[in-house]
C-alpha positions in Angstrom: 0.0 0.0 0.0 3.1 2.3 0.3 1.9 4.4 -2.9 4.2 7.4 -3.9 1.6 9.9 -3.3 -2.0 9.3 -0.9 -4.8 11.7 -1.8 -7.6 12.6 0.4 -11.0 14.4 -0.8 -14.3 14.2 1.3 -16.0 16.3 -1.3 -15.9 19.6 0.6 -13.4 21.5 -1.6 -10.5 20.5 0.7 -7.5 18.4 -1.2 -4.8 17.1 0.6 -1.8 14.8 -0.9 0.4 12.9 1.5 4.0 11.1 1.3 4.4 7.9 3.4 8.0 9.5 3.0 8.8 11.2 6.0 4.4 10.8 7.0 4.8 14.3 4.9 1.5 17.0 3.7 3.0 17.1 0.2 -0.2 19.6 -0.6 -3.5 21.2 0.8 -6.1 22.4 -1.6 -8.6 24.3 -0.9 -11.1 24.5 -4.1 -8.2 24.1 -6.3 -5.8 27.0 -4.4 -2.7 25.2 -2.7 -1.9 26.8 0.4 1.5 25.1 1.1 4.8 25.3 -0.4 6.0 21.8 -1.8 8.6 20.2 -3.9 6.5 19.3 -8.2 8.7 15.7 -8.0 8.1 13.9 -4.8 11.5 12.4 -5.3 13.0 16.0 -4.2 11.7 15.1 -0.3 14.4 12.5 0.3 16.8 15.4 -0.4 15.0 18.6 1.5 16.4 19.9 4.2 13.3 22.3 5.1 11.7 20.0 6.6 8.4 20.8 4.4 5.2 19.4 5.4 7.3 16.5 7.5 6.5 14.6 10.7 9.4 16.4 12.5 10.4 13.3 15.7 11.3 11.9 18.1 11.7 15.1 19.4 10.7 18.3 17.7 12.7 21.5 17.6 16.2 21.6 19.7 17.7 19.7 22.4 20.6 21.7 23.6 24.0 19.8 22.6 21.8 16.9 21.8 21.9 15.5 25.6 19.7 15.0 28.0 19.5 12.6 30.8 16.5 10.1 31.9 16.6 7.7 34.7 20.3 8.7 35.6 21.7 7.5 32.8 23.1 10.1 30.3 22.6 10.2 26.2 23.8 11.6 23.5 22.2 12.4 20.1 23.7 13.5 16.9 24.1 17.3 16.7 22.5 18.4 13.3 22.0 22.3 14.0 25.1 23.8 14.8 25.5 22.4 18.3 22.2 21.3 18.4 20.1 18.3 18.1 16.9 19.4 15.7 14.2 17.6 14.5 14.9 14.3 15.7 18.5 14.2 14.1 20.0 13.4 10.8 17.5 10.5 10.1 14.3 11.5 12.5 11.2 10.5 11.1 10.8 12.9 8.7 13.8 11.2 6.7 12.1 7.6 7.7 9.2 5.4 5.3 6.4 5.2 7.3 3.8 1.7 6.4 0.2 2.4 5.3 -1.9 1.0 7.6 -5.2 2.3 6.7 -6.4 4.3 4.0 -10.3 5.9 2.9 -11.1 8.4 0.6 -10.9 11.3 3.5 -8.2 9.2 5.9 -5.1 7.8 6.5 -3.4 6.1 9.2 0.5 5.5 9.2 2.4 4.0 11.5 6.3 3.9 11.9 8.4 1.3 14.4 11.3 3.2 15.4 14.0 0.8 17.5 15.5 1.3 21.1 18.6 3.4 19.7 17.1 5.1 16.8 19.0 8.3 16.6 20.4 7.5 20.2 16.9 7.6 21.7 15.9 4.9 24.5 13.4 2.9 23.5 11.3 0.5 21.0 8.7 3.0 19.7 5.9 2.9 17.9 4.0 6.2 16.4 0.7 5.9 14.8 -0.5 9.2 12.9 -3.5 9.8 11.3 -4.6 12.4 9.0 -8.8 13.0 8.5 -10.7 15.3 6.4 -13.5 16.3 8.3 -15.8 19.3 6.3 -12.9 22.2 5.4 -10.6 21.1 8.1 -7.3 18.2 8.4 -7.3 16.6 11.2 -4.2 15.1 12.4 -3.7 12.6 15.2 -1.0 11.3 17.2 -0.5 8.2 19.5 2.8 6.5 20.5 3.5 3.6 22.9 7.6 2.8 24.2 8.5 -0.2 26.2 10.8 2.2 28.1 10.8 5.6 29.5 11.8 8.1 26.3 11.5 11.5 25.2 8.7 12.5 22.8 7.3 15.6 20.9 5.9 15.0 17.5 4.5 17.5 15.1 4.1 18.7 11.5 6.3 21.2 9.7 3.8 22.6 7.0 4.7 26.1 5.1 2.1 27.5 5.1 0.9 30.7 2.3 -1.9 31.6 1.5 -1.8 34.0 -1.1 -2.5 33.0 -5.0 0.6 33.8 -6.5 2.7 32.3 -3.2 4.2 35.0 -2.8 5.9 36.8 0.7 3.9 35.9 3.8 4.6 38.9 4.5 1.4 40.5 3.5 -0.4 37.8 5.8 -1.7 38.8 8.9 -1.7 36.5 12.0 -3.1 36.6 15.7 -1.7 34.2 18.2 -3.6 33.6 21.5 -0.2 33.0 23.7 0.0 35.9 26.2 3.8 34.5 26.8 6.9 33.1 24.5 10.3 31.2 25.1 13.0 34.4 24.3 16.1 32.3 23.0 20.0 32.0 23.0 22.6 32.9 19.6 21.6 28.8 19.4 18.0 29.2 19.6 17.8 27.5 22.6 15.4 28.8 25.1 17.0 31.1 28.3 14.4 29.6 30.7 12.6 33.1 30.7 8.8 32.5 30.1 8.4 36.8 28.6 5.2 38.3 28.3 4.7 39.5 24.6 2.5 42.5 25.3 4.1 45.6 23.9 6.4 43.2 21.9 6.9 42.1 18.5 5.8 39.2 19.6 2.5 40.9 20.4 -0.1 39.1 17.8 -3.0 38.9 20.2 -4.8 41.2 18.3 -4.3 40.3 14.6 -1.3 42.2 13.0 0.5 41.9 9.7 3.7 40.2 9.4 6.1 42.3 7.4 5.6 45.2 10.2 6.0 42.8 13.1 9.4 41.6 11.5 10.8 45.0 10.7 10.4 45.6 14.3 14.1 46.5 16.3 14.0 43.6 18.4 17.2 41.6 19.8 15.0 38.4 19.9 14.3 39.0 16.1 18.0 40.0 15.5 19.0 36.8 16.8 17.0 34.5 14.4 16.4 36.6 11.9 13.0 37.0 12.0 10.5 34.7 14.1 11.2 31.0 15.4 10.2 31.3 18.7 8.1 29.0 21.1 4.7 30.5 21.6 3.3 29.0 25.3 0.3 28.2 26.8 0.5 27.4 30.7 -1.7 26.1 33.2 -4.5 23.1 33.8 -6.2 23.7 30.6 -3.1 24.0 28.2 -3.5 19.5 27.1 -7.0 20.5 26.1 -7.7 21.3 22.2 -8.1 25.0 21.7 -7.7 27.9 19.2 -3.6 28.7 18.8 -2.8 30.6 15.7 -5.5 32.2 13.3 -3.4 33.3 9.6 -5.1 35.4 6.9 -3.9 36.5 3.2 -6.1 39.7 2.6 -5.2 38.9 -1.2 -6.8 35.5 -1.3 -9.7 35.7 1.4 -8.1 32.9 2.7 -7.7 31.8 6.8 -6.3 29.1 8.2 -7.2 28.5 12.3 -4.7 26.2 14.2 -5.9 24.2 17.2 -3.9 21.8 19.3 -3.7 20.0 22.1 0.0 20.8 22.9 1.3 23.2 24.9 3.4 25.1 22.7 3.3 26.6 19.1 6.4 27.5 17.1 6.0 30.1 14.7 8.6 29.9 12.5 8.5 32.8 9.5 11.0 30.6 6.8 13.8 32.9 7.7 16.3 30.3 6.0 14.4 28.9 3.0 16.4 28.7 -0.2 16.2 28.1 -3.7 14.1 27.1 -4.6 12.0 28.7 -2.0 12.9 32.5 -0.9 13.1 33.3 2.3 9.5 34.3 4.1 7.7 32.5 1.4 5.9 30.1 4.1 5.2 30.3 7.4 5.1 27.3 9.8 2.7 27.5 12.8 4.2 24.2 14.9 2.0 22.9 17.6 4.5 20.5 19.9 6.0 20.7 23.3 8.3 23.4 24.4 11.5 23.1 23.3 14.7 21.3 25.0 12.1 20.9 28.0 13.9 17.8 28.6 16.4 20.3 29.7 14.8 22.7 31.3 13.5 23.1 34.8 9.8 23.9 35.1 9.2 23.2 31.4 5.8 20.5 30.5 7.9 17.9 30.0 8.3 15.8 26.9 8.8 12.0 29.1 6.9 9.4 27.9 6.6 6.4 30.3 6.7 3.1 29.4 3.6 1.8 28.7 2.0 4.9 28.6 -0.4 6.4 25.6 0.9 9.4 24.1 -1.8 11.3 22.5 -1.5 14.7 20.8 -4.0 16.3 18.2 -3.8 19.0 15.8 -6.1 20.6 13.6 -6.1 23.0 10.5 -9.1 24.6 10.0 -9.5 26.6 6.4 -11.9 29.0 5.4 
């Protein structure tokens, strides 16, 4: 069943193409507009390096030097960000063939067995995603089971632009519901500081175009060149699925609403795309844990028990 390309279509105006390469959104259509960017030969995904439309994992975003420690004992994982470890390493699972388990006109289900070492992780793994056309929205959902304690945070890295001609995001305007973001090191590792973004650039909690918002003077900005921060939602209610990020292209009409059940949303503004993307021609709005919180006191943490369900969901909601 492990097609080059999956296509799901409930009849609603919403297309969406999949790769069981790297359990990647190769395209979303809506009545006939795509609103990510993506690669014409679906050959060019076992070469990209942008991550685009991938099931970023084990671990999403950064883990400081690639270490961490669990249950006193100590690992290391291959550092494939500067000193980093990003995205699950050099073969995380967006680099992985994930097996068709399940497939209807408007679903999918994949699942992936990822072995007790796999990228220096602890633990037999095994990650069933699926993705669900449900009126104009995808629905994607997560569950993973280890036979011993591990790290986890999976989520998707779509670009996301909604304009007709795909051109700068810039002109799109976004509102995030986060009253507080992770402010980062030269590494783009979070300080520890949880910052309050009112007054900020990283003030979207009333909508606000982009290209403003990144011409802002801003050593936070300076640093990454434009937005990839952590977005954080805190307290008892932050598991439960809710409104994150709402994006709109006044050019196109179109909106795109984000919901999650994770407690963290990095918006990422494609500050490093290249040919033969340009820079800030998609925008990724990444619902997943906070980042390195395997590292950091006081973070949610990313530990997944053995035995133990791990269930995430997100949701993209067009209009």
């Amino acid at each position: 069943m492990n097609k080059a390309v999956l296509s799901l279509n409930a009849g609603t105006g919403l297309e969406v193409e999949l790769l069981p390469f790297g359990a990647t959104i190769r395209s979303i259509r809506l009545f006939g507009q795509e609103l990510t960017l993506n690669y014409p030969d679906p050959a060019d995904y076992q070469t990209d390096e942008f991550y685009l439309g991938a099931t970023a994992g084990r671990v999403a975003n950064r883990i400081a030097k690639g270490r961490f420690e669990l249950n006193g004992v100590a690992y290391q994982l291959d550092c494939n960000n500067g000193p980093n470890h990003l995205h699950g390493g050099v073969a995380g699972f967006n680099r992985q063939l994930w097996q068709v388990l399940k497939q209807q006109p408007d679903s999918v289900q994949l699942y992936l067995h990822s072995a007790d070492g796999d990228q220096g992780y602890p633990g037999a793994l095994q990650v069933w995603q699926q993705f669900r056309i449900v009126d104009q929205q995808l629905e994607l959902s997560f569950l993973a089971l280890s036979n011993k304690d591990t790290v986890l945070n999976l989520t998707n890295h779509c670009y996301f632009n909604l304009n007709n001609d795909g051109t700068s995001i810039e002109n799109h305007q976004l509102q995030l519901t986060a009253t507080h973001y992770l402010p980062t090191d030269e590494h783009a590792i979070p300080t520890g500081d949880r910052r309050a973004v009112a007054g900020s650039a990283f003030d979207f909690i009333v909508a606000k175009l982009l290209g403003p918002a990144l011409q802002q003077q801003d050593q936070q900005l300076a640093l990454a060149n434009g937005f990839d921060h952590c977005f954080i939602w805190q307290g008892a209610d932050a598991a439960e699925l809710k409104l994150m990020a709402l994006l709109s292209s006044d050019q196109s009409g179109r909106q795109l609403e984000v919901f999650s059940t994770q407690p963290g949303l990095q918006l990422y503004t494609g500050n490093f795309l290249a040919s033969p993307f340009a820079p800030r021609q998609g925008i990724c709005l990444e619902a997943q844990g906070w980042p390195d919180a395997v590292n950091q006191l006081g973070f949610p943490g990313t530990l997944l028990k053995a035995g133990e369900l791990y269930q995430q969901q997100i949701v993209y909601k067009f209009s």
